[in-house]
mmCIF file of C-alpha atoms in Angstrom:
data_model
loop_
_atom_site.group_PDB
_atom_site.id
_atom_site.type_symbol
_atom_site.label_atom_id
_atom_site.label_comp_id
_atom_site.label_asym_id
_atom_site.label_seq_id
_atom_site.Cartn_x
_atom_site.Cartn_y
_atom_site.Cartn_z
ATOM 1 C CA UNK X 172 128.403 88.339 102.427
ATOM 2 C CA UNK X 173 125.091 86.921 103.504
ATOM 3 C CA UNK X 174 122.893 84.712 101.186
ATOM 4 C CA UNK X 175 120.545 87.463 101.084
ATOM 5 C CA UNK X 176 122.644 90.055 99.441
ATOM 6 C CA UNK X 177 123.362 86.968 96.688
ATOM 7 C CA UNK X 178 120.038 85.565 96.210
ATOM 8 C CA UNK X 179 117.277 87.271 94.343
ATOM 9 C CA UNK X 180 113.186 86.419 94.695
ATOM 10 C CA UNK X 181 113.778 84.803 98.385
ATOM 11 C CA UNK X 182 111.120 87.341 100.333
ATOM 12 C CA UNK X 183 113.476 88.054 102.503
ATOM 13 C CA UNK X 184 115.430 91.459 102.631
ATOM 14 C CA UNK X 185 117.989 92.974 105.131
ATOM 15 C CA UNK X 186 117.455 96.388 106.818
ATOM 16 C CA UNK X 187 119.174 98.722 108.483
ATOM 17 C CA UNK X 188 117.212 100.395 111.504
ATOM 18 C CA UNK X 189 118.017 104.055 112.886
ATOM 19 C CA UNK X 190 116.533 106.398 114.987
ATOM 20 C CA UNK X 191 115.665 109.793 114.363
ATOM 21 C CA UNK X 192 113.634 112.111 117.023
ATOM 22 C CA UNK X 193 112.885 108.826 119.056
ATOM 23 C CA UNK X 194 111.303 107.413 116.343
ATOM 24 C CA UNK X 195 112.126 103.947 114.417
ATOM 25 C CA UNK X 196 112.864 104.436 110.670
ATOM 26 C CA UNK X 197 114.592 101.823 108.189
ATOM 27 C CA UNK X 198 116.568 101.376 105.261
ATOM 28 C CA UNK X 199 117.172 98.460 102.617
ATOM 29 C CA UNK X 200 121.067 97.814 103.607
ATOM 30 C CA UNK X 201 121.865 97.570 100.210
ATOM 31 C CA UNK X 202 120.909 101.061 99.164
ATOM 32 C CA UNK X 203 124.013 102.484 102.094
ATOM 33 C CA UNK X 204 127.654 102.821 100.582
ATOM 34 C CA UNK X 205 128.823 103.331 104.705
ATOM 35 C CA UNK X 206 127.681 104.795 108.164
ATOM 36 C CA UNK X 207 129.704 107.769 108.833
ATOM 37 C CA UNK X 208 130.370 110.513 111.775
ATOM 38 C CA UNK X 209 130.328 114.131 110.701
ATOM 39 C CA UNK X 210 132.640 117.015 111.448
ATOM 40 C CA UNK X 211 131.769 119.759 109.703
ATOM 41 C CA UNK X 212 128.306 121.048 107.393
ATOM 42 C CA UNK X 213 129.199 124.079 105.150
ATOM 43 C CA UNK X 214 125.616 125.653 104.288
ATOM 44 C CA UNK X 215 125.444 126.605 100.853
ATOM 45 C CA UNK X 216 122.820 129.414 99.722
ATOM 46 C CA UNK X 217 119.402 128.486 97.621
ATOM 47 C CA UNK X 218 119.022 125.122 98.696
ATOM 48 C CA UNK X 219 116.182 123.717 100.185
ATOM 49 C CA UNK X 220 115.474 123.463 104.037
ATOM 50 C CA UNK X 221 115.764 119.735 104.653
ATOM 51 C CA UNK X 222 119.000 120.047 102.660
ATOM 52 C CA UNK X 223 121.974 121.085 105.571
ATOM 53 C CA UNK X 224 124.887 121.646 102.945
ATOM 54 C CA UNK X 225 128.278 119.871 102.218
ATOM 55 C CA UNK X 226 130.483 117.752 104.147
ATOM 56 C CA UNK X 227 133.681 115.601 103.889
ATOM 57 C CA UNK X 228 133.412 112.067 103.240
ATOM 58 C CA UNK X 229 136.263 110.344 101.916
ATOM 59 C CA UNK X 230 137.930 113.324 100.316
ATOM 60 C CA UNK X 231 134.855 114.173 98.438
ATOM 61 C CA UNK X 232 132.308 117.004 99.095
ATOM 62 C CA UNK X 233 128.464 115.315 99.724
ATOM 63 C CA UNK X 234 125.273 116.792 99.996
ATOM 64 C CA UNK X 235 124.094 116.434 103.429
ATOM 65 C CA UNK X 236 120.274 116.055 104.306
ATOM 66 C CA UNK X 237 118.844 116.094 107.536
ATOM 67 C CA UNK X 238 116.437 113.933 108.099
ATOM 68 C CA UNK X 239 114.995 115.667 111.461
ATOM 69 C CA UNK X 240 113.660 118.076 109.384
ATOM 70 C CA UNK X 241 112.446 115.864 106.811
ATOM 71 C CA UNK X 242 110.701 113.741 109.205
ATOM 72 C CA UNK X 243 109.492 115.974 112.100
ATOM 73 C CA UNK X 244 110.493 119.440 111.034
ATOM 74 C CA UNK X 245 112.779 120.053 113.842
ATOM 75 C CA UNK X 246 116.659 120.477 112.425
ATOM 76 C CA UNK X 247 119.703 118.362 114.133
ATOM 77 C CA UNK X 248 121.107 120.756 116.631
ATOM 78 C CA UNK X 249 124.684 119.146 116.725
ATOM 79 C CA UNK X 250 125.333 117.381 113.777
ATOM 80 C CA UNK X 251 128.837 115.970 115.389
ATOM 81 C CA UNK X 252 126.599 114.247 117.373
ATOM 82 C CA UNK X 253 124.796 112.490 114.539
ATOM 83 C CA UNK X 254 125.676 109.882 112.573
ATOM 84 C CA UNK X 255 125.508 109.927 108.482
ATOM 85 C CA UNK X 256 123.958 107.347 106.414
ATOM 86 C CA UNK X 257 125.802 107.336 102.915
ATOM 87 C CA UNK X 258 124.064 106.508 99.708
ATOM 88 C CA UNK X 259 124.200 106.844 96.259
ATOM 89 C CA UNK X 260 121.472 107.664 93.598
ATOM 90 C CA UNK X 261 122.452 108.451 90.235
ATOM 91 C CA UNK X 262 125.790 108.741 90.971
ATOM 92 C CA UNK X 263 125.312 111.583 93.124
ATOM 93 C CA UNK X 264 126.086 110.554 96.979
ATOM 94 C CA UNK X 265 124.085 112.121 99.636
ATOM 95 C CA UNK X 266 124.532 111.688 103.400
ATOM 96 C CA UNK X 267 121.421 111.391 105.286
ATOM 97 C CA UNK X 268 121.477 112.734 109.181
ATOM 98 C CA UNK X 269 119.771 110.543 111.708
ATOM 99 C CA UNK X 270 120.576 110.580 115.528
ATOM 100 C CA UNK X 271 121.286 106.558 116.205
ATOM 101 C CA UNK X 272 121.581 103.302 114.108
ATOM 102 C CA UNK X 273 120.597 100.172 115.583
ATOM 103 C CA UNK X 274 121.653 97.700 113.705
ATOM 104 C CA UNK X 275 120.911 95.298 111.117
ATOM 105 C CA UNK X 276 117.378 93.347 110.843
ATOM 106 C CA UNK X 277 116.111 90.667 108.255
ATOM 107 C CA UNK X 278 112.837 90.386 107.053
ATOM 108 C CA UNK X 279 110.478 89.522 105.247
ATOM 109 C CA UNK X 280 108.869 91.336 102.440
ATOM 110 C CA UNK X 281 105.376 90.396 103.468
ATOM 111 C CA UNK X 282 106.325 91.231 106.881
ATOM 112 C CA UNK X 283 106.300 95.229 105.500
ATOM 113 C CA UNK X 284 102.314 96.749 105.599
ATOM 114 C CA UNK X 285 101.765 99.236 102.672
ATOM 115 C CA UNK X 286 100.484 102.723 104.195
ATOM 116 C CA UNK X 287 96.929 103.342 102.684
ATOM 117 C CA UNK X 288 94.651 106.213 102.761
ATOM 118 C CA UNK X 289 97.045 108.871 102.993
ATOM 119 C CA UNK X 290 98.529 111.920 101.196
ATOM 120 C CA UNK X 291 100.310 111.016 97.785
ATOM 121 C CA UNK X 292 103.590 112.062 98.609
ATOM 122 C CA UNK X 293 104.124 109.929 101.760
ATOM 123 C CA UNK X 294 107.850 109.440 102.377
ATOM 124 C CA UNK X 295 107.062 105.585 103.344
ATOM 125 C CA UNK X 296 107.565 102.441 101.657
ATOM 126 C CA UNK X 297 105.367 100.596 104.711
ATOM 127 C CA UNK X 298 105.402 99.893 107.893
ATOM 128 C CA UNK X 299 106.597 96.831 110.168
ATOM 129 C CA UNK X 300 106.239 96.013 113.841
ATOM 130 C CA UNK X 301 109.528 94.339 115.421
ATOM 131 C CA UNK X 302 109.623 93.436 119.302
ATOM 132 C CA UNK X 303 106.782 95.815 119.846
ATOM 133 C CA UNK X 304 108.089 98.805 117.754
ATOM 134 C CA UNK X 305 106.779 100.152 114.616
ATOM 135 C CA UNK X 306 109.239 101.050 111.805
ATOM 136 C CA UNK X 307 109.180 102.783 108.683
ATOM 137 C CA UNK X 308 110.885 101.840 105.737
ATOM 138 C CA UNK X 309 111.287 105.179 104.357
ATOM 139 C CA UNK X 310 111.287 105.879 100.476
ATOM 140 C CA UNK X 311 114.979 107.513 100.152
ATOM 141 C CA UNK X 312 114.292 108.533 96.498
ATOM 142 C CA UNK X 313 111.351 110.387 96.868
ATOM 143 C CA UNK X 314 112.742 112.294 99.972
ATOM 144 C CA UNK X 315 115.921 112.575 97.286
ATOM 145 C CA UNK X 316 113.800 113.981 94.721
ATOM 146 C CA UNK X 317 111.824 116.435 97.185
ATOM 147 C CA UNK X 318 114.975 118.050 98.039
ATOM 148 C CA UNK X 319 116.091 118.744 94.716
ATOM 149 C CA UNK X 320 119.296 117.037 94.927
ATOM 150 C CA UNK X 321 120.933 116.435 90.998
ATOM 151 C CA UNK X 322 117.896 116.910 89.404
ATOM 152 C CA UNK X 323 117.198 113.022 89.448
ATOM 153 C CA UNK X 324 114.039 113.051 87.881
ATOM 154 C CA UNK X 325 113.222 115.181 84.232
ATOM 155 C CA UNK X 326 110.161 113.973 82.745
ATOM 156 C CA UNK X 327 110.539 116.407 80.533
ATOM 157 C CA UNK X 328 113.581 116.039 79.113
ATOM 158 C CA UNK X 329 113.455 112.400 79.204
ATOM 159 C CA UNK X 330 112.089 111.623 75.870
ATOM 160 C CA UNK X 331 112.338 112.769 72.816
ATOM 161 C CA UNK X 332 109.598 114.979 71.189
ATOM 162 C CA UNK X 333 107.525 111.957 69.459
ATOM 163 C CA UNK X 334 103.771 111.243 69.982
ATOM 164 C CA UNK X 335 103.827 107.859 68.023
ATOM 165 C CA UNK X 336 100.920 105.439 69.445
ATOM 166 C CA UNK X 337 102.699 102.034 70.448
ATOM 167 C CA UNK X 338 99.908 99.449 70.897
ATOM 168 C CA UNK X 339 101.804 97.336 73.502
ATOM 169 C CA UNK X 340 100.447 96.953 76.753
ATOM 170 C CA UNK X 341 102.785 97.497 79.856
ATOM 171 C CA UNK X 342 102.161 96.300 83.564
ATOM 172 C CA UNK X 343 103.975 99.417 86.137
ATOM 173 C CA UNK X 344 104.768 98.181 88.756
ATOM 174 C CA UNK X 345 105.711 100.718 91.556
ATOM 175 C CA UNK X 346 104.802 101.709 95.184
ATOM 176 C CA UNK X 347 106.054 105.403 95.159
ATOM 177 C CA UNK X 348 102.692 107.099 93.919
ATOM 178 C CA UNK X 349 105.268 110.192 93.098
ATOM 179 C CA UNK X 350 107.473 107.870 90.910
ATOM 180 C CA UNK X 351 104.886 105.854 89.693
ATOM 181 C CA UNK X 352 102.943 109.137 88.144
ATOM 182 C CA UNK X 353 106.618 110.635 86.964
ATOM 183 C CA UNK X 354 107.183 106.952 84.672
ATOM 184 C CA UNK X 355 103.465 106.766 83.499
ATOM 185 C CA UNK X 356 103.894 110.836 82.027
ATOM 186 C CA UNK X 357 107.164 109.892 80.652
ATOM 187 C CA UNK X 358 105.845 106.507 79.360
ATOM 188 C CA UNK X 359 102.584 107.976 77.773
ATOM 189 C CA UNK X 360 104.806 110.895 76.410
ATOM 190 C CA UNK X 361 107.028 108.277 74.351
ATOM 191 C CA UNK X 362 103.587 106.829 72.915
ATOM 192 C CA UNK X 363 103.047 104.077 75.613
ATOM 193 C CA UNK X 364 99.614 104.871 76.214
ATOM 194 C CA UNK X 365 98.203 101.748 77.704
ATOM 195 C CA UNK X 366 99.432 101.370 80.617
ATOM 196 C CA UNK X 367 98.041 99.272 84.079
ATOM 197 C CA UNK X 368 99.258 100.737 87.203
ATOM 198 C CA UNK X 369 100.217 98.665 90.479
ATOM 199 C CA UNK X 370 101.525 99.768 93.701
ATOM 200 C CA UNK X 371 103.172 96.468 95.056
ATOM 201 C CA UNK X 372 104.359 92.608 93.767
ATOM 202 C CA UNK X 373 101.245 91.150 95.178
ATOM 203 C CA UNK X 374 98.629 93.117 93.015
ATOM 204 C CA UNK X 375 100.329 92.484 90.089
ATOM 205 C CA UNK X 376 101.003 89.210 90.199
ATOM 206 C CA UNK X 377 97.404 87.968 90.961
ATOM 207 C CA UNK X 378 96.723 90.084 88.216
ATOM 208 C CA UNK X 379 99.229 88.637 85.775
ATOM 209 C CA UNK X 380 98.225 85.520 86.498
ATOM 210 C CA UNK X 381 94.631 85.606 86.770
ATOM 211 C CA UNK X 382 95.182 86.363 82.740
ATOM 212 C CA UNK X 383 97.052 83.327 82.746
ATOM 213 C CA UNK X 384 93.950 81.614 83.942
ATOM 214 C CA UNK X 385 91.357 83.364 81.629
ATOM 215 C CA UNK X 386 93.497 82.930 78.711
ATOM 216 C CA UNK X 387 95.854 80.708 78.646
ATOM 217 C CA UNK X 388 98.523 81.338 76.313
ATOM 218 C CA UNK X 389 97.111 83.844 74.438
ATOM 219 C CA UNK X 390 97.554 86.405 77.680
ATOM 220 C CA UNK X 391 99.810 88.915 75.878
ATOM 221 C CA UNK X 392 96.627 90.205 74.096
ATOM 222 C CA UNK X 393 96.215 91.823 77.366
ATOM 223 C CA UNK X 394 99.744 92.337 78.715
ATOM 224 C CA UNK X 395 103.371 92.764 76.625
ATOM 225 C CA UNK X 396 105.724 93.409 79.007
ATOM 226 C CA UNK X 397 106.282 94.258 82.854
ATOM 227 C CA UNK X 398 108.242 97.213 84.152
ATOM 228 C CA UNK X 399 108.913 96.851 88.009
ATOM 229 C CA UNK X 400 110.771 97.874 91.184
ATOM 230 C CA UNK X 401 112.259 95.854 93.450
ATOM 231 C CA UNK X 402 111.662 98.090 96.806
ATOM 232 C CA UNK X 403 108.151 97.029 97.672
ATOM 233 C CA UNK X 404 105.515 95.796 100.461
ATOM 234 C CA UNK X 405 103.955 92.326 100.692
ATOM 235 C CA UNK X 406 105.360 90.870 97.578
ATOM 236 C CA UNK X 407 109.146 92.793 95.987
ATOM 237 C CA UNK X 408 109.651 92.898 92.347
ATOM 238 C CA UNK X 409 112.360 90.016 92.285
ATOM 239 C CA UNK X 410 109.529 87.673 93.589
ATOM 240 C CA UNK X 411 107.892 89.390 91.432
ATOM 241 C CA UNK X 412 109.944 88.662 88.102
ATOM 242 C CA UNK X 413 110.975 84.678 89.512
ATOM 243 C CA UNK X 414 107.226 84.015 89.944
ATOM 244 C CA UNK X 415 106.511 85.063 85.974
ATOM 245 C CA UNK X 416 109.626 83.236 84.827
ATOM 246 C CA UNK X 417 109.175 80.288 86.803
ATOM 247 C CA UNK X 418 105.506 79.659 84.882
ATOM 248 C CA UNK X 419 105.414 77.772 82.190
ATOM 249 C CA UNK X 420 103.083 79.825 80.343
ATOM 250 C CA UNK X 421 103.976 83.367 81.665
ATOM 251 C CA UNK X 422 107.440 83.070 80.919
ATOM 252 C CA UNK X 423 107.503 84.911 77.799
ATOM 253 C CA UNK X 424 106.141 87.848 79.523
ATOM 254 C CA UNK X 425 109.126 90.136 79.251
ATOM 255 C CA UNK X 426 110.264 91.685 82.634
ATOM 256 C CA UNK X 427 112.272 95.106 82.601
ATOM 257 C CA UNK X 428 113.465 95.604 86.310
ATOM 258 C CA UNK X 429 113.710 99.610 87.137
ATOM 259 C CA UNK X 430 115.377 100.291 90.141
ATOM 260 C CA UNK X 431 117.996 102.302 92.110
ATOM 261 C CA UNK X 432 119.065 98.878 93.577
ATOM 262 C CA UNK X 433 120.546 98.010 90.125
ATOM 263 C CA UNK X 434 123.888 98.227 90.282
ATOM 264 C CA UNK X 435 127.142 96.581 88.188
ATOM 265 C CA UNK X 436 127.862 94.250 91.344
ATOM 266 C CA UNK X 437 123.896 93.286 91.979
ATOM 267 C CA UNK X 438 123.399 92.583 88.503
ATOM 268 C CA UNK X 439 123.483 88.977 88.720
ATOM 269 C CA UNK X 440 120.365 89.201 91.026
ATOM 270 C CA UNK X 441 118.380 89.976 88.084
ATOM 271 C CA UNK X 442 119.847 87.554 85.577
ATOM 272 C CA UNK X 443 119.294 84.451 87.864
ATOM 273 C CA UNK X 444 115.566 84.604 88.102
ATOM 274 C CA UNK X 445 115.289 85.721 83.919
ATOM 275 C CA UNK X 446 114.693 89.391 83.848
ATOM 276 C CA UNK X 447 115.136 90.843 80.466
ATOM 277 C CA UNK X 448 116.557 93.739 81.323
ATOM 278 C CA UNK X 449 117.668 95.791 84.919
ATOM 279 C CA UNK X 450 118.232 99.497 84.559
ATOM 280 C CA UNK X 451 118.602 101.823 87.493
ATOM 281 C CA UNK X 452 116.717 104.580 88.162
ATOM 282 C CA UNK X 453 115.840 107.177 87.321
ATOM 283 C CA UNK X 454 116.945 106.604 84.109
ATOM 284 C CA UNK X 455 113.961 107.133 82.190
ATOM 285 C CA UNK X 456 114.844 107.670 78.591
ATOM 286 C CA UNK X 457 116.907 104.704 78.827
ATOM 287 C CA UNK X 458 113.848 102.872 80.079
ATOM 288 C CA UNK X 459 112.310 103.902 76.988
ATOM 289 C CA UNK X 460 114.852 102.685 74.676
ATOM 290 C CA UNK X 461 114.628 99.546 75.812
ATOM 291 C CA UNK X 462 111.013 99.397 75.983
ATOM 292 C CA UNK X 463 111.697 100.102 72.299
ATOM 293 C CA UNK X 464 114.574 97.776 71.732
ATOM 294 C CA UNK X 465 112.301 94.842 73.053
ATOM 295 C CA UNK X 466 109.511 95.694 70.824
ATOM 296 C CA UNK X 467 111.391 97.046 67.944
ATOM 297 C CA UNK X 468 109.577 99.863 67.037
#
């Protein structure tokens, strides 16, 4: 295993680029369980579009999305000439369709441009250029989310049915704007009402520690804790978390890390740079438990 997958807060993250309709797309090589061929896709009725039905992986039956459509609205025409990328978000597996892989590619956070100016519910992390070619690292849970798959996201069952005003103030950290609106509704519902919003590391950090700077160790007037992702442009939320534990002062900011990268094996990413607590998405009414837990309300 390379030091990447066992180091936490380097910059640096591994990718794994594919093709689909001649263009470049990527993913974090830590979110695939396996590349796979496909046989057979058994349609299944009231689905939607982008979703192409079930196949056999393993000896189990996984939802199969086709990324053509996703992407560029055209559907894979053979899909036993495509290849599957398997992943896994909330336990439920889904293979993605895309037409070639290329290989695997390490880079740096910084390296990745955040898209600006454009529609909300943009399927793209950011952007890179490699050897002349632009890539996109998609976002796999919003395109998850989009396509209904296992409900993975209730806001509205999420929390229980309490409007109790909790005065601490909570950093979000997130560079889906779908996701990041989904946690702030579930967050305010639960009573967290002040909330600052950021869409990657980089923004929040300068902002945690320009409080730092202004006042000293008396910052958690302003701030009481950070929720974050990991999956981000310019600056990830593991940089993110070893630059605040690192500080001297900022250290006793507590740092909840919410990701679908959290899993039992990458836990000890987490732990290693001080994070006070890692909980995979989209676990949302567990986030707010330990929101709770950590404040003790």
């Amino acid at each position: 295993m390379s030091d990447i997958l066992l180091n936490a807060g380097t910059g640096e993250v591994e990718i794994v680029e594919f093709i689909v309709h001649e263009k470049h797309y990527a993913i974090n090589v830590l979110k695939i369980k396996g590349i796979v061929t496909i046989d057979e896709v058994v349609p299944f009725p009231n689905t939607k579009e982008e979703v192409a039905g079930l196949t056999n992986v393993r000896g189990e039956m996984d939802i199969v999305i086709d990324l053509g459509f996703v992407l560029h609205k055209v559907h894979t025409p053979d899909y036993k000439k495509a290849l599957g990328l398997l992943c896994e978000f909330n336990e439920t597996k889904v293979v993605f369709l895309v037409d070639q892989v290329n290989g695997i590619r390490r880079i740096g956070w910084n390296d990745i441009k955040q898209t600006t100016n454009i529609r909300a519910e943009t399927l793209s992390v950011g952007s890179l250029m490699l050897d002349e070619t632009i890539i996109i690292l998609l976002d796999f849970e919003t395109i998850t989310i989009n396509a209904g798959i296992g409900n993975m996201w209730e806001p509205n069952k999420a929390v229980d049915d309490q409007n109790e005003f909790k005065t601490e103030r909570l950093m979000l950290v997130e560079d889906s704007k779908a996701i990041r609106e989904m946690l702030r509704c579930v967050l305010e519902e639960s009573g967290y009402k002040n909330i600052k919003l950021f869409e990657n590391g980089k923004v929040a950090k300068d902002y945690v520690f320009s409080l730092k700077e202004k006042y000293g160790s008396n910052f958690k007037q302003k701030l009481s804790l950070v929720v974050t992702d990991i999956e981000m442009p310019i600056l990830d939320g593991y940089s993110l978390t070893r630059a605040i534990k690192e500080d001297d002062i900022l250290r006793e900011l507590p740092v909840v890390i919410f990701s679908s990268l959290i899993t039992e094996e990458l836990q000890h990413k987490g732990r290693e740079i001080g994070a006070d607590a890692q909980l995979s998405k989209p676990s949302m009414k567990e986030l707010v438990r330990v929101l709770d837990i950590l404040f003790e309300h």
